[in-house]
XYZ file of N, CA and C in Angstrom:
549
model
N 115.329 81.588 109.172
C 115.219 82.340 107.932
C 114.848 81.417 106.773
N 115.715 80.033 106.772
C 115.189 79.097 105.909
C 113.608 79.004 105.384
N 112.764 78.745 106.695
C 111.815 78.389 107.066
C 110.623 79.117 106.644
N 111.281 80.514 107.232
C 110.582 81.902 106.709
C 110.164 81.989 105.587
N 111.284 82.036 104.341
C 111.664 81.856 103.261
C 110.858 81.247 102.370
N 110.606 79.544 102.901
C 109.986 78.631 102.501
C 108.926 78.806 102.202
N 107.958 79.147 103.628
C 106.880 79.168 103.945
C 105.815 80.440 103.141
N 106.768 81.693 102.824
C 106.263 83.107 102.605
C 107.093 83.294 101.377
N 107.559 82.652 100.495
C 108.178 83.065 98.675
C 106.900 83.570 98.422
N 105.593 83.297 97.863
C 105.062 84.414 97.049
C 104.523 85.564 97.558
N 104.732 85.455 98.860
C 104.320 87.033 98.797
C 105.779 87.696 99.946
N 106.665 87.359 99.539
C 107.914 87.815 100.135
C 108.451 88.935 99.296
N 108.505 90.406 99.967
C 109.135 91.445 99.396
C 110.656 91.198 98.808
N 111.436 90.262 99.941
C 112.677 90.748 99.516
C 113.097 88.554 98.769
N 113.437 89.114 97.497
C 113.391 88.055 96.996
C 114.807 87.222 96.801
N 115.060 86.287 98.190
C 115.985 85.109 98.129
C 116.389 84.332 97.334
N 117.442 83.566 97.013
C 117.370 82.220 96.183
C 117.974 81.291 97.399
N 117.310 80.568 97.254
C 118.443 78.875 98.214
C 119.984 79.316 98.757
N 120.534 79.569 97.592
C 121.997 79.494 97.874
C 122.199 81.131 98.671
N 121.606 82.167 98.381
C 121.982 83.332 99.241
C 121.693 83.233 101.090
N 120.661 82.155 101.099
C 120.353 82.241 102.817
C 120.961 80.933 103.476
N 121.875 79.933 101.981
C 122.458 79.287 103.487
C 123.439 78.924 102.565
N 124.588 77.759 102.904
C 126.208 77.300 102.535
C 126.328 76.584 103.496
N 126.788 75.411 103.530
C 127.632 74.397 104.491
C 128.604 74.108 104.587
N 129.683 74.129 105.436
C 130.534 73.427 105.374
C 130.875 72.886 106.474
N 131.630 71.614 106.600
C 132.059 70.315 106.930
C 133.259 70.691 107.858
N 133.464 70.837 109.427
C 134.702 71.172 109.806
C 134.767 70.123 110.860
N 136.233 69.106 111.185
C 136.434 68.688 112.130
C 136.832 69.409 113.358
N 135.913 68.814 114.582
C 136.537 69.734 115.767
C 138.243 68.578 116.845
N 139.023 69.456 116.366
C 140.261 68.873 116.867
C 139.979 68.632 118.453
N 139.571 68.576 118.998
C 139.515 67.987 120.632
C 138.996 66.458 120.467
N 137.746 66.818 120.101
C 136.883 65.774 120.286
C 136.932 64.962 118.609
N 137.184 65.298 118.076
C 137.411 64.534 116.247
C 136.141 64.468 115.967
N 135.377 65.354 115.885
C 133.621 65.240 115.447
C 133.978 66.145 114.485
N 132.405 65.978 113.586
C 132.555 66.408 112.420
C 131.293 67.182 112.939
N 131.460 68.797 112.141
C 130.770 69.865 112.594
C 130.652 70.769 111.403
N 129.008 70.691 111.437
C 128.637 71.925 110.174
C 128.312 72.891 110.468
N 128.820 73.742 109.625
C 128.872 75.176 110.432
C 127.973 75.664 108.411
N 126.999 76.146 109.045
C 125.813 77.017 108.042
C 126.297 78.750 107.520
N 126.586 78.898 106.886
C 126.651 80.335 106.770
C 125.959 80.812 105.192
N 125.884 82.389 105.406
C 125.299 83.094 104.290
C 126.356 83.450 102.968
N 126.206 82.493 102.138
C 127.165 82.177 100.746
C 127.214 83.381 99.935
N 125.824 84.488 100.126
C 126.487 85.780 99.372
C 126.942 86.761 99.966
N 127.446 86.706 101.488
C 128.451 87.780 101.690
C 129.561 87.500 101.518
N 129.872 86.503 100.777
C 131.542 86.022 100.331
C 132.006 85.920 101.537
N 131.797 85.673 102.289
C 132.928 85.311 104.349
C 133.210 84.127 104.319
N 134.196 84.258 104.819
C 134.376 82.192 105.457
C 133.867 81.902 106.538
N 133.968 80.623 106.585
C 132.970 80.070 108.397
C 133.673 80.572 108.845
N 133.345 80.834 110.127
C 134.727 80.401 111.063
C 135.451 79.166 111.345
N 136.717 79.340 111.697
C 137.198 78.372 111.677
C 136.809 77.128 113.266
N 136.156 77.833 113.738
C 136.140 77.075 115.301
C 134.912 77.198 115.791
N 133.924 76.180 116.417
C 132.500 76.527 116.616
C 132.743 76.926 117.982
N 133.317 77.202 118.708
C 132.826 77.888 120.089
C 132.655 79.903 119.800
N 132.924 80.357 118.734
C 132.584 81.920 118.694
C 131.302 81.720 118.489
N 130.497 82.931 118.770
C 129.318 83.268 118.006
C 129.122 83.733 117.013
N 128.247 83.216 115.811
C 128.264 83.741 114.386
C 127.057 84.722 114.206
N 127.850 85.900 114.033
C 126.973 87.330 113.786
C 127.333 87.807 112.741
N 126.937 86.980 111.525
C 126.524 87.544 110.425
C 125.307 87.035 110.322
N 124.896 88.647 109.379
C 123.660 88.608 108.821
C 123.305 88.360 107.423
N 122.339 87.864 106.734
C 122.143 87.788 105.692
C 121.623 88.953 104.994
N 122.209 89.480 104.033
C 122.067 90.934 103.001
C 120.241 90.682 102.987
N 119.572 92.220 103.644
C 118.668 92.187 104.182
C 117.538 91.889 104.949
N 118.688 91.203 105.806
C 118.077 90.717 107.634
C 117.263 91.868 108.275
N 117.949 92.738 107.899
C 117.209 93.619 108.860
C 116.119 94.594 108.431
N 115.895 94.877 106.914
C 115.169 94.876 106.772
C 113.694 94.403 106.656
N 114.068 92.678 106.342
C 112.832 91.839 106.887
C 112.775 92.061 108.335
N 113.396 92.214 109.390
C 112.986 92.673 110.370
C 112.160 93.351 110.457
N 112.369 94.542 110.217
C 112.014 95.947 110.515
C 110.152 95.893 109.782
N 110.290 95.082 108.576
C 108.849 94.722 108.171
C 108.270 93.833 108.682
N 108.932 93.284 109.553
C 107.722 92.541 109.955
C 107.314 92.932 111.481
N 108.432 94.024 112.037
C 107.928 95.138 113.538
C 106.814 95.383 113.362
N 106.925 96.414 111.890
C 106.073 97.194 111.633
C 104.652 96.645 111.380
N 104.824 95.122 110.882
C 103.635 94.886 110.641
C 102.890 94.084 111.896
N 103.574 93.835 113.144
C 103.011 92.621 114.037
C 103.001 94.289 115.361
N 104.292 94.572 115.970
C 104.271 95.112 116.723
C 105.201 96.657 116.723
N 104.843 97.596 116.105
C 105.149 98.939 115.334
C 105.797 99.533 116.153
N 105.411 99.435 117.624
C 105.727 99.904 118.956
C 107.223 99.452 118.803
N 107.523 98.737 118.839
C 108.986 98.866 118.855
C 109.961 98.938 118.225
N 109.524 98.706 116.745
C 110.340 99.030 114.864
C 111.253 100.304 115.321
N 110.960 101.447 116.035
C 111.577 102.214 115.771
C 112.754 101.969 117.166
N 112.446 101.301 117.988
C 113.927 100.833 119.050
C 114.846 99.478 118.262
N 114.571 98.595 117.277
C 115.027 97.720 116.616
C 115.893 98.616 115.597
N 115.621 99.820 115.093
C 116.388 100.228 114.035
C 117.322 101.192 114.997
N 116.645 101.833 116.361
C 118.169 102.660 116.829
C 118.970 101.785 116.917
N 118.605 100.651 117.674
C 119.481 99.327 117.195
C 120.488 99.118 116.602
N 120.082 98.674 115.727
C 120.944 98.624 114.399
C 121.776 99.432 113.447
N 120.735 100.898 113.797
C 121.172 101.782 112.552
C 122.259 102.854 113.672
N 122.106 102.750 114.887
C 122.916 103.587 115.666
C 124.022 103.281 116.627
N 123.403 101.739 116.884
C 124.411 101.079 117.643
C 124.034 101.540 119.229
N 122.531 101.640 119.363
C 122.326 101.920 120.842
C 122.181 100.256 121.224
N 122.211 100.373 122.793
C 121.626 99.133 123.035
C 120.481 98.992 123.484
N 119.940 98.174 124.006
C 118.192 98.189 124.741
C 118.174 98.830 125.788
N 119.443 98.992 127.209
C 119.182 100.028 128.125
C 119.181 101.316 127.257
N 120.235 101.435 126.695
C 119.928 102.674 126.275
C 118.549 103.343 124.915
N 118.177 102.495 124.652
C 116.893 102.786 123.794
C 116.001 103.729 124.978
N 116.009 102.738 126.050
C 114.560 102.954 126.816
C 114.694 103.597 127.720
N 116.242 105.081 127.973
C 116.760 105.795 128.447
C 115.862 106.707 127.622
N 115.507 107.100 126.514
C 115.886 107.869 125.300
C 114.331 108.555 125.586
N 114.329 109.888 125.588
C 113.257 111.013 125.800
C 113.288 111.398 124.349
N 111.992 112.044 124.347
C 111.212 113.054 123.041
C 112.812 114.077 123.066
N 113.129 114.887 123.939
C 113.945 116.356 123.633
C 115.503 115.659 123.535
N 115.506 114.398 123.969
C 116.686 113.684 123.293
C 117.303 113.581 122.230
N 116.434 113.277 121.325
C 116.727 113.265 119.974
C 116.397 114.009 119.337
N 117.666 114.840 118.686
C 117.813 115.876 117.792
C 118.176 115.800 116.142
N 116.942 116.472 115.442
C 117.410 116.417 113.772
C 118.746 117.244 113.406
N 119.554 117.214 112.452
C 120.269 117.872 112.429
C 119.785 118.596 111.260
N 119.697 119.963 110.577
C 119.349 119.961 109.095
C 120.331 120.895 108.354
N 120.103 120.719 107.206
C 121.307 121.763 106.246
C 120.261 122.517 105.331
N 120.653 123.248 104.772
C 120.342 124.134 103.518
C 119.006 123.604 103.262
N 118.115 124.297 102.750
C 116.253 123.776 102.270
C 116.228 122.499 103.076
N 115.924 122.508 104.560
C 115.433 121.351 105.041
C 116.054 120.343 105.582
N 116.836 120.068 104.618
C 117.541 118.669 104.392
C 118.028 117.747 105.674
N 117.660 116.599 105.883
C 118.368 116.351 107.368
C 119.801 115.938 107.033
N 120.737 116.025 107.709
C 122.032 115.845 107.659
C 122.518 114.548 108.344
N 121.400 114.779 109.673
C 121.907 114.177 110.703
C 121.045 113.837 111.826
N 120.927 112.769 112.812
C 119.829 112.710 113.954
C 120.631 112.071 114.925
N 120.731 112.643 116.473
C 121.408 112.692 117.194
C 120.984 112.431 118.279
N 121.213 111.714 118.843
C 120.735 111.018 120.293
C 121.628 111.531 121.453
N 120.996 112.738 122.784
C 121.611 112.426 123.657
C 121.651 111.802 124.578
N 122.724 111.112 124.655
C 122.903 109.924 125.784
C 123.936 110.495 127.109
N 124.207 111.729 127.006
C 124.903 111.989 128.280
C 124.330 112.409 129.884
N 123.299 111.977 129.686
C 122.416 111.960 131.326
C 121.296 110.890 131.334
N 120.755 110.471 132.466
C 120.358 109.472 132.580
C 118.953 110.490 131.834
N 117.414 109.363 131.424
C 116.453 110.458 131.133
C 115.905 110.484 132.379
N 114.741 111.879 131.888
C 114.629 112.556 133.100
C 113.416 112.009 134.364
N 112.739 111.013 133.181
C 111.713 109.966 133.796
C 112.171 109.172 134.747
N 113.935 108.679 134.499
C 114.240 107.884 135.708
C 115.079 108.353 136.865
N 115.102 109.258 136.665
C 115.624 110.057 137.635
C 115.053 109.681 138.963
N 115.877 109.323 140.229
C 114.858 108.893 141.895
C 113.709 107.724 141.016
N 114.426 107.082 140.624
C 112.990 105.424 139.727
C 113.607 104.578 141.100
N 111.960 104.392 141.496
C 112.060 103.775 142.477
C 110.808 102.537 142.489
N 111.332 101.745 140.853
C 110.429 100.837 140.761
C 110.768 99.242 141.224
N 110.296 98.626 140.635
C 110.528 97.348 141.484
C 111.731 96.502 140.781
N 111.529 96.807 139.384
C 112.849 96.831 138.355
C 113.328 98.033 137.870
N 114.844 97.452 137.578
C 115.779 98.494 137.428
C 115.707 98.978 136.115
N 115.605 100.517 135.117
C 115.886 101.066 134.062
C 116.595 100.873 133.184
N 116.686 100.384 132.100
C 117.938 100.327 131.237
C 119.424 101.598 131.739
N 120.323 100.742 131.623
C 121.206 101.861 131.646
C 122.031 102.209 130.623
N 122.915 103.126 130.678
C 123.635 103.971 129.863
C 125.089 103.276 129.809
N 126.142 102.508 128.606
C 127.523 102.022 128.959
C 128.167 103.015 129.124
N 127.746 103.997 128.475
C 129.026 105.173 128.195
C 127.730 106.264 127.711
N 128.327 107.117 128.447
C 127.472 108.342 127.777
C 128.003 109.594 126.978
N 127.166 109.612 126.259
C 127.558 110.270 124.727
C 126.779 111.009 123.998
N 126.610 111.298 122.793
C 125.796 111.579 121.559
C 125.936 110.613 120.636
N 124.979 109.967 120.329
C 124.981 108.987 118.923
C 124.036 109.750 118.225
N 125.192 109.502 116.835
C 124.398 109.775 115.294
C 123.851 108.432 114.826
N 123.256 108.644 114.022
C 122.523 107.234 113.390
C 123.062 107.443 112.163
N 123.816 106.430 111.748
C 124.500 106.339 110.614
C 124.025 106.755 109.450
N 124.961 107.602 108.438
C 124.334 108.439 107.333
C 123.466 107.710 106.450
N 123.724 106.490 106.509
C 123.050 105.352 105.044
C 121.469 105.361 105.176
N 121.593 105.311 106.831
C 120.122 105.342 107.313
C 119.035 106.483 107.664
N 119.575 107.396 107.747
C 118.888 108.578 108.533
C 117.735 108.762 107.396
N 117.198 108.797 106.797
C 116.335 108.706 105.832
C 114.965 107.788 106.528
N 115.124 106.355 106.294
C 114.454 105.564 107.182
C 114.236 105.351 108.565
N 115.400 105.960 109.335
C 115.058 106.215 111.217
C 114.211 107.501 111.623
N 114.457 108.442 110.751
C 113.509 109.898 111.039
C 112.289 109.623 110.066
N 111.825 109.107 109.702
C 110.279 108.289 109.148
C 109.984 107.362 110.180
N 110.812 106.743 110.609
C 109.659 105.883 112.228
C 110.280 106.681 113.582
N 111.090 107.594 113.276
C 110.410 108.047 114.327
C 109.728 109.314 114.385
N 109.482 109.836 113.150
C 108.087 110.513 112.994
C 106.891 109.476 113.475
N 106.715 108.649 112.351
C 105.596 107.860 112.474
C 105.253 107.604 114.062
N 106.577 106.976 114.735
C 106.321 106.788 116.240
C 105.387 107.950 116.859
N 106.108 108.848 116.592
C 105.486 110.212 117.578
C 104.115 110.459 117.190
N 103.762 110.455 116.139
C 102.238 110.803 115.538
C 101.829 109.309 115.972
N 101.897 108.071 116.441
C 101.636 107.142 116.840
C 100.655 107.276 118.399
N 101.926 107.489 118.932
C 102.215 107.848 120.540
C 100.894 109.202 121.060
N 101.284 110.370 120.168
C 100.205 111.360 120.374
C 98.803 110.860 119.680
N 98.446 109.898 119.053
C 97.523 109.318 118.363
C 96.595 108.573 119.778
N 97.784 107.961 120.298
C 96.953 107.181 121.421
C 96.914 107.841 122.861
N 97.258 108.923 122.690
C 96.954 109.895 124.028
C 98.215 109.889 124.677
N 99.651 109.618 124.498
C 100.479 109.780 125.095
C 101.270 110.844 125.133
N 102.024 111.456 126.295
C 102.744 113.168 125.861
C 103.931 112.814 125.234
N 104.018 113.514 124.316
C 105.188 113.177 123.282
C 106.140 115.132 123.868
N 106.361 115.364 124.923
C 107.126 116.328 125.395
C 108.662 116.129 125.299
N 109.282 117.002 125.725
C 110.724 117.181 125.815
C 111.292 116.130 126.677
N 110.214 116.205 128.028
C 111.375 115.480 128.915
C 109.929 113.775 128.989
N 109.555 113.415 127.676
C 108.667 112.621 128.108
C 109.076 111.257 127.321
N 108.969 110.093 128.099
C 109.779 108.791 127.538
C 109.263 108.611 125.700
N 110.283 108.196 125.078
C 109.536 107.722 123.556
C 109.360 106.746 123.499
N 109.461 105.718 124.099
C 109.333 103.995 124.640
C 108.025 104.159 125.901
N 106.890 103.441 125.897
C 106.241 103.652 127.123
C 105.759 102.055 127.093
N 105.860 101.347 128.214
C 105.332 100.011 128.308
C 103.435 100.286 128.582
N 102.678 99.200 128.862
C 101.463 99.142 129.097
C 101.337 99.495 130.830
């Protein structure tokens, strides 16, 4: 992100300073008595952790939106499985489970979407008897996921866009037809 940063300030949408994308601090590791810097993002107010063997999964206040711009701008095809991602908490088997009649808008009063709803309680219907040479993403738990309210705004815009994408390049965008299709 540093690097990113560096390299792309003037024409970078989302505008960083130094101190928001990194912080150091200095921790001895009690086994071995080494001295260990542990990097973190100074404006979500967090502390390091205290111990370097966890994994550090924080993000920096609009990670994922530079993501999502730069899907869209290199490889579009998949912007909209990076944000169920994120914005729904699917994982990658289950993205590439996920059919056209799967996902449902929810709407209220004049239009409005409320809500977009993923069903995840059957395998899809494409892999049903898949008798390829690799195995399908699978399902941990099967369910209905909503895509979190903050987002539903920006996930039902790519995955509009997806679908007018998909039918753009000759693919069936049907009920029981994959919304992920490899080459």
């Amino acid at each position: 992100m540093v690097l990113y940063h560096e390299y792309n300030q003037d024409s970078f949408p989302f505008r960083y300073t130094g101190a928001e994308l990194r912080t150091a601090i200095v921790l001895r590791d009690e086994q071995s008595h080494r001295k260990v810097a542990m990097v973190y993002p100074v404006s979500l107010y967090l502390k390091a952790p205290r111990t370097t063997h966890k994994k550090n999964r924080l993000l920096v206040d609009g990670y994922l939106d530079l993501l999502l711009y730069e899907a869209k701008k290199y490889e579009p095809d998949i912007s909209l499985g990076i944000a169920l991602g994120a914005y729904a908490g699917l994982r990658e088997g289950e993205v590439v489970n996920i059919s056209f009649g799967a996902v449902r808008t929810i709407r209220r009063g004049f239009g409005i979407i409320s809500g977009l709803e993923i069903d995840l309680t059957d395998d899809a219907p494409f892999f049903k008897g898949w008798a390829g040479r690799t195995d399908p993403g699978s399902i941990k738990k099967y369910r209905r996921q909503r895509v979190y309210p903050d987002f539903l705004h920006a996930v039902s815009i790519l995955f509009e866009e997806h679908t007018v994408s998909m039918a753009a390049r000759g693919y069936p965008t049907g009920k029981d037809d994959p919304v992920f299709v490899n080459r």
